[in-house]
Coordinates of C-alpha atoms in Angstrom, one line a residue:
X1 CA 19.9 1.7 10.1
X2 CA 22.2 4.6 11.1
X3 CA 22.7 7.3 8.5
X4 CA 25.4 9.4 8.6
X5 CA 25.7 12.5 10.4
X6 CA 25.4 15.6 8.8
X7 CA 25.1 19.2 9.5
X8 CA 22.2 20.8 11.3
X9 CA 22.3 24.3 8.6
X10 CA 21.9 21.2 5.6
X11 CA 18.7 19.9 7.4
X12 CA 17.2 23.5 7.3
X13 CA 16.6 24.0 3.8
X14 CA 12.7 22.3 4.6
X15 CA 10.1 24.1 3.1
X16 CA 10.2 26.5 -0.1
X17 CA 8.9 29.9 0.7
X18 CA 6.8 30.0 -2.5
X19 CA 5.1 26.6 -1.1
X20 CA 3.9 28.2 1.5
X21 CA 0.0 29.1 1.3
X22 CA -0.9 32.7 2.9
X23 CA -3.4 31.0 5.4
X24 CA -0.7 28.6 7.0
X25 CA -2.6 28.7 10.7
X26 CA -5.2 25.8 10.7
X27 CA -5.3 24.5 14.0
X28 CA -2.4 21.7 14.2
X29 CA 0.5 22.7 16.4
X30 CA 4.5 22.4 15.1
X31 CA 7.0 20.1 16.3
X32 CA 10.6 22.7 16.9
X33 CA 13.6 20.6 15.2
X34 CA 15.9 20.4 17.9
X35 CA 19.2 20.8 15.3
X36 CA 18.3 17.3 12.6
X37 CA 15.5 15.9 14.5
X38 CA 12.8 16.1 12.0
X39 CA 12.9 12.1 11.4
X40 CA 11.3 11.9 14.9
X41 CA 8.9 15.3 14.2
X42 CA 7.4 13.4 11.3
X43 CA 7.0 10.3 12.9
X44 CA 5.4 11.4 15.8
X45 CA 3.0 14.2 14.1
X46 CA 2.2 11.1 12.2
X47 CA 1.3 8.4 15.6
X48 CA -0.5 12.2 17.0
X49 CA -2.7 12.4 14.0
X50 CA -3.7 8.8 14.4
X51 CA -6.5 8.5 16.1
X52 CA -6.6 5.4 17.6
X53 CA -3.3 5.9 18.9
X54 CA -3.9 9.0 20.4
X55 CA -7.1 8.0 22.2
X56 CA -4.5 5.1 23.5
X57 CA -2.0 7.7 24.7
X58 CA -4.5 10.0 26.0
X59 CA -6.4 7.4 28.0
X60 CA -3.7 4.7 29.1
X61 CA -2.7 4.1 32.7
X62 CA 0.1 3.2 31.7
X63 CA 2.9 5.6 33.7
X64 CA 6.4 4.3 31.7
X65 CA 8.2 7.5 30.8
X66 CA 7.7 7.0 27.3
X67 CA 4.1 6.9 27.8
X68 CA 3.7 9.8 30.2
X69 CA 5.8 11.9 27.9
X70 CA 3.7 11.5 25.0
X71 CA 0.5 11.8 26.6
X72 CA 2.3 15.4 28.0
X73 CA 3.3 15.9 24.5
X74 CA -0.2 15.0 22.9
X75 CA -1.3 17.8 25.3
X76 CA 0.9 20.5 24.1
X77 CA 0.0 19.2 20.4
X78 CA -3.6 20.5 21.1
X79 CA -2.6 23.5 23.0
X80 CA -3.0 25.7 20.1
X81 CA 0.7 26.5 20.1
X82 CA 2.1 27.9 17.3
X83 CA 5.3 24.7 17.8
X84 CA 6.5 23.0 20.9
X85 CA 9.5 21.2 21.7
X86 CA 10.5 17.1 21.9
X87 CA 13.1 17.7 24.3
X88 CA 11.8 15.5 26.8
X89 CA 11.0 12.8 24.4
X90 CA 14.5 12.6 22.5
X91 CA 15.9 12.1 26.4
X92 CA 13.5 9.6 27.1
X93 CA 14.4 8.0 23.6
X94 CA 18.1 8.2 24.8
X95 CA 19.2 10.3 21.3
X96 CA 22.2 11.6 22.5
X97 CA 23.1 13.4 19.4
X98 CA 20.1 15.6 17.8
X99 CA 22.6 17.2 14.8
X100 CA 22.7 13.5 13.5
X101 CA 19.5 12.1 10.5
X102 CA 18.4 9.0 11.7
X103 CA 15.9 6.8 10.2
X104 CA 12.2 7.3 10.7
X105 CA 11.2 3.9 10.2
X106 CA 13.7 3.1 12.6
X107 CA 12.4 5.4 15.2
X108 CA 8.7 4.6 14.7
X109 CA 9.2 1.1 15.4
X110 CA 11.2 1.7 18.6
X111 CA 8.9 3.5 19.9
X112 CA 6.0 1.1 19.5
X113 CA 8.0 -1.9 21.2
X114 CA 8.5 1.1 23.9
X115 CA 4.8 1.5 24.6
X116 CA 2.3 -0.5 25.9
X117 CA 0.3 -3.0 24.0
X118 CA -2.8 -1.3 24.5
X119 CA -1.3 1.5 22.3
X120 CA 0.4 -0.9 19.8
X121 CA -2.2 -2.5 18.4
X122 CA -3.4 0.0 16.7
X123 CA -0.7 -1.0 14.3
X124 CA 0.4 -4.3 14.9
X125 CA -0.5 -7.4 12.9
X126 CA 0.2 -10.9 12.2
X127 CA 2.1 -12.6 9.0
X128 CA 2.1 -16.0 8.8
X129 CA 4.7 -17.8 6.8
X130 CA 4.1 -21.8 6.0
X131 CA 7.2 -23.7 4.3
X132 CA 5.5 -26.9 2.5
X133 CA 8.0 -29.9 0.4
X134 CA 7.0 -31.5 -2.9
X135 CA 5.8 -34.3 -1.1
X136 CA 3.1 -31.7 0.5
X137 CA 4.6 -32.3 4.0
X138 CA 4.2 -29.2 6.5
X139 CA 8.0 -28.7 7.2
X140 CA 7.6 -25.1 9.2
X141 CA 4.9 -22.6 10.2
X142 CA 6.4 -19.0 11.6
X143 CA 4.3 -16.4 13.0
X144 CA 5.8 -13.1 13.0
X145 CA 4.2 -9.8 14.9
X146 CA 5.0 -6.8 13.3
X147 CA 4.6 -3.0 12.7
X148 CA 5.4 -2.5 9.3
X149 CA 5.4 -4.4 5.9
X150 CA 9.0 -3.7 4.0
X151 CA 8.2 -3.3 0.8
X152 CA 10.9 -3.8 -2.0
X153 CA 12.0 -0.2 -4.3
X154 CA 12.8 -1.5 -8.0
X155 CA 15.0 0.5 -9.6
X156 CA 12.9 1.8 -12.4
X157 CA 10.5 3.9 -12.6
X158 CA 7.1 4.2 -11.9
X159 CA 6.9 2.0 -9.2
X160 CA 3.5 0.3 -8.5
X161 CA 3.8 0.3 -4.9
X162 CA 0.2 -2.2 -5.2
X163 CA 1.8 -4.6 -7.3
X164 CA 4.9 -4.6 -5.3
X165 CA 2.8 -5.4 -2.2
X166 CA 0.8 -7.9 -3.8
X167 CA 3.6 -10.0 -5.1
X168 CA 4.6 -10.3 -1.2
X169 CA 1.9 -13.0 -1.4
X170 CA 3.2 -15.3 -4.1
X171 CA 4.5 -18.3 -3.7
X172 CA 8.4 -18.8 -3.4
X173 CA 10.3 -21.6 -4.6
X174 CA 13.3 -22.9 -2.8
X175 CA 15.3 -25.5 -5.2
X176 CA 18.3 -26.7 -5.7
X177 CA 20.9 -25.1 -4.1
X178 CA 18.2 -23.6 -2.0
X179 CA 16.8 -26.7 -1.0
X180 CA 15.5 -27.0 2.6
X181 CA 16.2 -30.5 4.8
X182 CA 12.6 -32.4 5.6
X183 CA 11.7 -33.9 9.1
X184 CA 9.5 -36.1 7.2
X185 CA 10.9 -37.0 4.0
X186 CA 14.8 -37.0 6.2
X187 CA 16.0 -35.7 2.8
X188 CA 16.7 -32.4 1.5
X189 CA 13.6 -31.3 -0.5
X190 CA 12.5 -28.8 -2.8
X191 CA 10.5 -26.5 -0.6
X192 CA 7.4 -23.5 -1.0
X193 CA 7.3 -21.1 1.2
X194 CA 3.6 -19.1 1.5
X195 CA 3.3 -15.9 3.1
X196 CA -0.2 -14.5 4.3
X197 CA -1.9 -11.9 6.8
X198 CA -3.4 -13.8 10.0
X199 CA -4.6 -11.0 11.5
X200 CA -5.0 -7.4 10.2
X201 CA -4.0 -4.3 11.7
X202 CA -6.4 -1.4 12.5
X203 CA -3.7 0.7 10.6
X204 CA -1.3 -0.7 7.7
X205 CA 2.4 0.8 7.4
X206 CA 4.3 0.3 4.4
X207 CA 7.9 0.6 4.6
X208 CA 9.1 2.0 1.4
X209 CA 12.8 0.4 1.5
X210 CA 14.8 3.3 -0.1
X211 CA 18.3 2.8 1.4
X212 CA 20.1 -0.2 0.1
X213 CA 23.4 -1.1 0.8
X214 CA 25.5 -1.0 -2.5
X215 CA 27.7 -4.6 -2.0
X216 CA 30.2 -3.4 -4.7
X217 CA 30.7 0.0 -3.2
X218 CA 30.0 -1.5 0.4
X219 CA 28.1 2.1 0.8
X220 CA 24.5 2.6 0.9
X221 CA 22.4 5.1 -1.3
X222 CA 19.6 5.8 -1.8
X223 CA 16.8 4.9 -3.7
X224 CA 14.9 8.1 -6.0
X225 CA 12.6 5.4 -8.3
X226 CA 9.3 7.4 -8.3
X227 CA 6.3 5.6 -7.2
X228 CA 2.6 5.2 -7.7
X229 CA 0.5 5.9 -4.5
X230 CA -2.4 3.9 -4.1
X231 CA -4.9 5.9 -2.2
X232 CA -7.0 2.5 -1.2
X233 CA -5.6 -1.2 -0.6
X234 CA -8.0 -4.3 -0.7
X235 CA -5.5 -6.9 1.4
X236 CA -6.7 -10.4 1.3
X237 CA -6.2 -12.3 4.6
X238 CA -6.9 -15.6 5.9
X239 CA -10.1 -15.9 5.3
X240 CA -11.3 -12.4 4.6
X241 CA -10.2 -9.1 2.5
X242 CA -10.0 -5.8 4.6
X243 CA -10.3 -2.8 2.1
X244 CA -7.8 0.2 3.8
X245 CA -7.7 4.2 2.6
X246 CA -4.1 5.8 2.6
X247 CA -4.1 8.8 5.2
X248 CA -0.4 9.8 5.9
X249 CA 2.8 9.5 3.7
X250 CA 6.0 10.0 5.5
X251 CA 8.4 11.9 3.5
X252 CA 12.0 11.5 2.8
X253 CA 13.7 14.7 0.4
X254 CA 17.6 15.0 -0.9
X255 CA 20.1 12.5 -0.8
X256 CA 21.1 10.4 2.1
X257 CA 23.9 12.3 3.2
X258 CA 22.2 15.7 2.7
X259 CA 17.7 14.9 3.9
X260 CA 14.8 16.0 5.6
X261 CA 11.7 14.3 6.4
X262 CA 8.1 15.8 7.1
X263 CA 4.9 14.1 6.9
X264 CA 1.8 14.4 4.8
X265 CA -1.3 13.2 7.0
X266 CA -5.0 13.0 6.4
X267 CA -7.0 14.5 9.7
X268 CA -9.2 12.4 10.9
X269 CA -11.2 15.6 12.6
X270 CA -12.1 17.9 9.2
X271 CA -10.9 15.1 6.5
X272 CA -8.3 17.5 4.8
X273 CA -4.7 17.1 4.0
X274 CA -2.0 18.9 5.7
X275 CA 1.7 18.9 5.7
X276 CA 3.5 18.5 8.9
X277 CA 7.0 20.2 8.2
X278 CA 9.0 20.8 11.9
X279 CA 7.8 23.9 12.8
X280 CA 5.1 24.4 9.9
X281 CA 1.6 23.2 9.8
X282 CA -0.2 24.2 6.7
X283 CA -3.1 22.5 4.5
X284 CA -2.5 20.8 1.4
X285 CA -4.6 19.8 -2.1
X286 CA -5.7 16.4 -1.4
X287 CA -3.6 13.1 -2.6
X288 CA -5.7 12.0 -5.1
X289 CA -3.9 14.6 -7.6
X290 CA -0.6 13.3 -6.9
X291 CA -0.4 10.3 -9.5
X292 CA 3.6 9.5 -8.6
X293 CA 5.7 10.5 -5.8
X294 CA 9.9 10.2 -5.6
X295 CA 9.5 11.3 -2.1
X296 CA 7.1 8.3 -0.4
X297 CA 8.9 6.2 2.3
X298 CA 6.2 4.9 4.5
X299 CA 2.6 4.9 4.0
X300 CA 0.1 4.6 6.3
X301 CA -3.6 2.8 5.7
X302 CA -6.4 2.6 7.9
X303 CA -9.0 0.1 7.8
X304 CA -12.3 0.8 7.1

C-alpha cells in the first residue's frame, strides 16, 4: 500500500528530547533518514538485529545487488559508526522518491522475495488452507508461502493481539449465498474452510493491519485501537506446538498522512531492549512493562 506523500520537516519530529537517556551510545550504529525514509531504517535495523538473517547475509555467495549491498551495509552497521547511510540500498530498491512514507510491511516483504532463499527462510513458513463440504468431501487444499501473518485491528480497545491470532485458526463457514460448487457432490455445497501452520518459521511476523480503506469515504485511515503485546506465542501446527518469545516491535506514530516509524528490538548479543530511531540508538526498559501499545504494527517472534 502507497501512503501519501508528505513532507520531509513532518517526518522529523522522531524522538522527544526528554526520552532521550544521558548514556545514548551502546554499541548499535544509526541508519541517516535520507528525507522520509525511516519505514525502510526500521525495517532493516530490524532484519540486522536478526540473527539468523544476518549470519545469511554475512555468509551468502550469493552476489545479486540486493544482497551484496546488505552484506556492505551489515558491515558499516558494525563499524561502530555513530549512523550511516542507505543510499545505496534505496537505489538498489528502485525508491525514486525518499520525501514520500511508504509502508514498512510493504518494504520488508519486497525485500525478502529480493533475496535469496537461503536468507528467507529465516522467516518464511507454510499455511495450509483445506476447504471440506457437508458431505465431508475434500473440495480444495491451498498451500501458501509466506512472510508475515495479517492479523485483523478491531476497532475497540484493548486489543488481544493472542486472541486475534488464535481465531485465525477456527473454522469458517461458507453458506448460503457463500456456498462453494463441489467436484464430487456436482452441486453447490455448504463448505468449511480450515486454516493451519504446515511448517513453522524460525522467526514469526505479525502484521498488525492498521490502515483500512474506509468504503464510505473511499479513503483510508488509520487504525489507533491500542493493543495487548504478548511477549511469548505457543502456535499449534500440524502436528506439533512451537512456543516463540517477542523480540522486535516495529513501530508506526501519528496519523497516516503525518508518521514515523522506528523499531523496538531485543539484541540477541547482551539480551537488552533498544530503540532503533533513524539516526538514534539508545537502550530501553524491557517490554515486559509495557501492558498495551497504540503504536505496534508488526511483531516479530523467534522460536525457541
Amino acid at each position: 500500500m502507497e501512503l501519501p506523500q508528505q513532507s520531509k520537516y513532518q517526518l522529523q519530529t522522531t524522538v522527544d528530547n526528554n526520552e532521550i537517556p544521558q548514556n545514548i551510545t551502546h554499541g548499535y550504529t544509526g541508519l541517516r533518514n535520507q528525507g522520509s525514509t525511516c519505514y525502510l531504517n526500521a525495517v532493516l535495523q530490524t532484519l540486522f538485529m536478526t540473527e539468523e538473517f544476518r549470519n545469511a547475509v554475512e555468509s551468502s555467495q550469493d552476489k545479486s545487488e540486493l544482497s551484496s549491498e546488505l552484506a556492505h551495509l551489515f558491515k558499516e552497521l558494525k563499524s561502530g559508526k555513530k549512523s550511516v547511510t542507505t543510499e545505496n540500498i534505496t537505489d538498489v530498491l528502485n525508491i525514486g522518491n525518499v520525501n514520500e512514507q511508504q509502508d514498512a510491511e510493504k518494504w520488508f516483504l519486497r525485500i525478502l522475495n529480493m533475496v535469496s532463499s537461503d536468507m528467507s527462510k529465516t522467516f518464511q513458513g507454510i499455511m495450509e488452507y483445506t476447504t471440506i463440504c457437508r458431505n465431508e468431501h475434500t473440495s480444495m487444499v491451498q498451500t501458501d508461502h509466506c512472510f508475515s501473518i495479517d492479523i485483523s485491528v478491531e476497532s475497540h480497545s484493548p486489543i488481544n493481539v493472542e486472541y486475534c491470532f488464535d481465531s485465525l485458526f477456527e473454522p469458517v463457514s461458507m453458506c448460503g449465498e457463500d456456498q462453494i460448487y463441489c467436484k464430487t457432490c456436482k452441486n453447490m455445497m455448504n463448505m468449511e474452510t480450515n486454516c493451519k501452520i504446515k511448517k513453522f518459521p524460525p522467526v514469526l511476523v505479525l502484521h498488525l493491519e492498521r490502515f483500512e480503506l474506509d468504503y464510505n469515504a473511499m479513503y483510508y485511515r488509520k487504525n489507533t485501537s491500542r493493543v495487548e503485546i504478548p511477549l511469548q506465542l505457543s502456535v499449534k501446527g500440524e502436528r506439533d506446538v512451537c512456543q516463540y518469545d517477542l523480540y522486535a516491535v516495529v513501530k508506526h506514530t501519528g496519523s497516516l498522512r503525518s508518521g514515523h516509524y522506528f523499531a523496538d528490538i531485543k539484541s540477541f548479543e547482551d539480551k537488552k531492549w533498544y530503540r532503533f530511531n533513524d539516526c538514534s540508538v539508545y537502550m530501553i526498559p524491557d517490554l515486559k512493562d509495557q501492558k498495551a501499545c497504540d503504536e505496534a504494527y508488526l511483531l516479530l517472534y523467534k522460536c525457541k
